[in-house]
Amino acid sequence: MVSVSYCPGNEYIKSGFVQAMCQKFYKLVSLVLLFLFAQTRLSAAVYGSICGKICDADNQQPLPFTNVFLANTTWGDAADEQGAFCIERIAPGVYQYVKFDEYGNTYPPEALQIGGFWGEHRVADMLPFDYFPEKVNAR
């Protein structure tokens, strides 16, 4: 008995071999699409970012071109003219807090949890700077 099945090309196929090849093709395409979708979702969930603005604690004026980085990592950024910075692609976890370095001054780090929260986080004990982030999000 010959089975009849439909395969791309708008014609009915009467060969068992061609039918098996079509099924393998569909499985392969499905696996590739599933893999690509999973990779996109995983890469989007793995990294976070921390963005904010550095201001002087005394007069609340922005501190332009200040270096900001996470202690004991290579992640950092330089603030722009308005004191804004953004450190991106940070893996979730607990890090030593952002250090501020203006003209060679380094301040003691504090613990920071990266990943999955949104909102304002303020550090007031890093004299002479206060940290006012604009957003923290996971990507």
CSV table of C-alpha atoms in Angstrom, one decimal:
chain,number,residue,atom,x,y,z
A,1,MET,CA,0.0,0.0,0.0
A,2,VAL,CA,1.3,3.5,-0.9
A,3,SER,CA,0.7,6.3,1.5
A,4,VAL,CA,-0.1,9.8,0.3
A,5,SER,CA,1.1,12.9,2.2
A,6,TYR,CA,1.5,16.6,1.6
A,7,CYS,CA,4.9,18.3,1.5
A,8,PRO,CA,5.9,21.8,0.4
A,9,GLY,CA,5.7,22.3,-3.3
A,10,ASN,CA,1.9,22.1,-3.5
A,11,GLU,CA,1.7,18.5,-4.7
A,12,TYR,CA,0.9,15.2,-3.1
A,13,ILE,CA,3.8,12.8,-2.6
A,14,LYS,CA,3.3,9.1,-3.0
A,15,SER,CA,6.8,7.9,-1.9
A,16,GLY,CA,7.6,6.8,1.6
A,17,PHE,CA,11.2,8.0,1.2
A,18,VAL,CA,10.1,11.5,0.3
A,19,GLN,CA,7.6,11.6,3.1
A,20,ALA,CA,10.3,10.5,5.6
A,21,MET,CA,12.6,13.2,4.3
A,22,CYS,CA,9.9,15.9,4.7
A,23,GLN,CA,9.4,14.8,8.3
A,24,LYS,CA,13.1,14.9,9.0
A,25,PHE,CA,13.3,18.4,7.4
A,26,TYR,CA,10.4,19.7,9.6
A,27,LYS,CA,12.0,18.2,12.7
A,28,LEU,CA,15.3,19.8,11.9
A,29,VAL,CA,13.8,23.3,11.2
A,30,SER,CA,11.8,23.0,14.4
A,31,LEU,CA,14.9,22.2,16.5
A,32,VAL,CA,16.9,25.0,14.9
A,33,LEU,CA,14.1,27.5,15.6
A,34,LEU,CA,13.7,26.2,19.2
A,35,PHE,CA,17.5,26.5,19.7
A,36,LEU,CA,17.5,30.1,18.4
A,37,PHE,CA,14.6,31.1,20.5
A,38,ALA,CA,16.1,29.6,23.6
A,39,GLN,CA,19.4,31.3,23.0
A,40,THR,CA,17.7,34.7,22.6
A,41,ARG,CA,15.7,34.2,25.8
A,42,LEU,CA,18.7,33.0,27.8
A,43,SER,CA,21.0,35.8,26.7
A,44,ALA,CA,18.4,38.4,27.5
A,45,ALA,CA,17.9,37.1,31.0
A,46,VAL,CA,21.6,36.7,31.9
A,47,TYR,CA,22.8,40.3,31.9
A,48,GLY,CA,21.7,43.5,33.7
A,49,SER,CA,22.8,47.1,33.7
A,50,ILE,CA,23.1,49.9,36.2
A,51,CYS,CA,22.7,53.4,35.0
A,52,GLY,CA,22.7,56.6,37.1
A,53,LYS,CA,23.9,60.1,37.7
A,54,ILE,CA,26.8,61.1,39.9
A,55,CYS,CA,26.3,64.4,41.9
A,56,ASP,CA,28.3,66.2,44.5
A,57,ALA,CA,26.9,65.5,48.0
A,58,ASP,CA,27.3,69.2,49.1
A,59,ASN,CA,25.8,71.1,46.2
A,60,GLN,CA,24.0,68.4,44.2
A,61,GLN,CA,25.8,69.5,41.0
A,62,PRO,CA,26.7,66.7,38.5
A,63,LEU,CA,30.3,65.5,38.5
A,64,PRO,CA,31.2,65.2,34.8
A,65,PHE,CA,33.7,62.7,33.5
A,66,THR,CA,34.0,60.7,36.7
A,67,ASN,CA,35.0,57.1,36.3
A,68,VAL,CA,32.5,54.6,37.8
A,69,PHE,CA,33.2,50.9,38.1
A,70,LEU,CA,32.3,47.8,40.0
A,71,ALA,CA,35.1,46.8,42.4
A,72,ASN,CA,37.3,43.8,41.3
A,73,THR,CA,35.7,43.6,37.9
A,74,THR,CA,36.4,45.1,34.4
A,75,TRP,CA,33.0,46.6,34.2
A,76,GLY,CA,32.9,50.4,34.2
A,77,ASP,CA,32.0,53.6,32.5
A,78,ALA,CA,32.9,57.3,32.5
A,79,ALA,CA,30.2,59.8,33.3
A,80,ASP,CA,29.2,62.3,30.6
A,81,GLU,CA,29.0,66.1,30.9
A,82,GLN,CA,25.8,65.8,33.1
A,83,GLY,CA,27.3,63.1,35.3
A,84,ALA,CA,25.2,60.3,33.7
A,85,PHE,CA,26.7,56.8,33.3
A,86,CYS,CA,25.6,53.3,32.3
A,87,ILE,CA,27.4,50.1,33.0
A,88,GLU,CA,25.9,47.4,30.8
A,89,ARG,CA,26.1,43.6,30.4
A,90,ILE,CA,26.5,42.8,34.1
A,91,ALA,CA,25.9,39.2,35.1
A,92,PRO,CA,23.4,38.8,38.0
A,93,GLY,CA,25.0,38.4,41.4
A,94,VAL,CA,26.5,40.2,44.4
A,95,TYR,CA,29.3,42.6,43.7
A,96,GLN,CA,31.3,45.1,45.6
A,97,TYR,CA,29.5,48.3,45.0
A,98,VAL,CA,30.3,51.0,42.5
A,99,LYS,CA,33.4,53.0,43.2
A,100,PHE,CA,33.8,56.6,42.2
A,101,ASP,CA,37.1,57.8,41.1
A,102,GLU,CA,37.6,61.5,40.4
A,103,TYR,CA,41.2,62.6,39.9
A,104,GLY,CA,42.6,59.5,41.7
A,105,ASN,CA,40.2,59.5,44.7
A,106,THR,CA,38.8,56.0,45.3
A,107,TYR,CA,36.1,55.4,47.9
A,108,PRO,CA,35.3,52.2,49.9
A,109,PRO,CA,33.0,49.7,48.1
A,110,GLU,CA,29.7,48.4,49.4
A,111,ALA,CA,27.7,45.3,48.5
A,112,LEU,CA,25.4,45.5,45.5
A,113,GLN,CA,22.9,43.0,44.3
A,114,ILE,CA,22.5,43.0,40.4
A,115,GLY,CA,19.6,41.3,38.7
A,116,GLY,CA,15.9,41.5,38.5
A,117,PHE,CA,15.0,44.6,40.4
A,118,TRP,CA,13.8,48.0,39.1
A,119,GLY,CA,13.7,51.3,41.0
A,120,GLU,CA,15.9,53.7,42.8
A,121,HIS,CA,18.8,52.7,44.9
A,122,ARG,CA,20.7,55.4,46.8
A,123,VAL,CA,24.1,55.1,48.5
A,124,ALA,CA,24.7,58.0,50.9
A,125,ASP,CA,27.8,56.8,52.7
A,126,MET,CA,30.3,57.5,50.0
A,127,LEU,CA,31.5,60.9,50.8
A,128,PRO,CA,31.8,63.3,49.0
A,129,PHE,CA,29.4,61.7,46.5
A,130,ASP,CA,25.8,60.5,46.5
A,131,TYR,CA,24.6,58.0,44.0
A,132,PHE,CA,21.2,58.6,42.3
A,133,PRO,CA,20.5,55.9,39.7
A,134,GLU,CA,17.9,56.7,37.1
A,135,LYS,CA,17.2,53.0,36.4
A,136,VAL,CA,18.4,49.5,37.1
A,137,ASN,CA,17.1,46.7,35.0
A,138,ALA,CA,17.8,43.2,33.8
A,139,ARG,CA,18.2,42.6,30.1
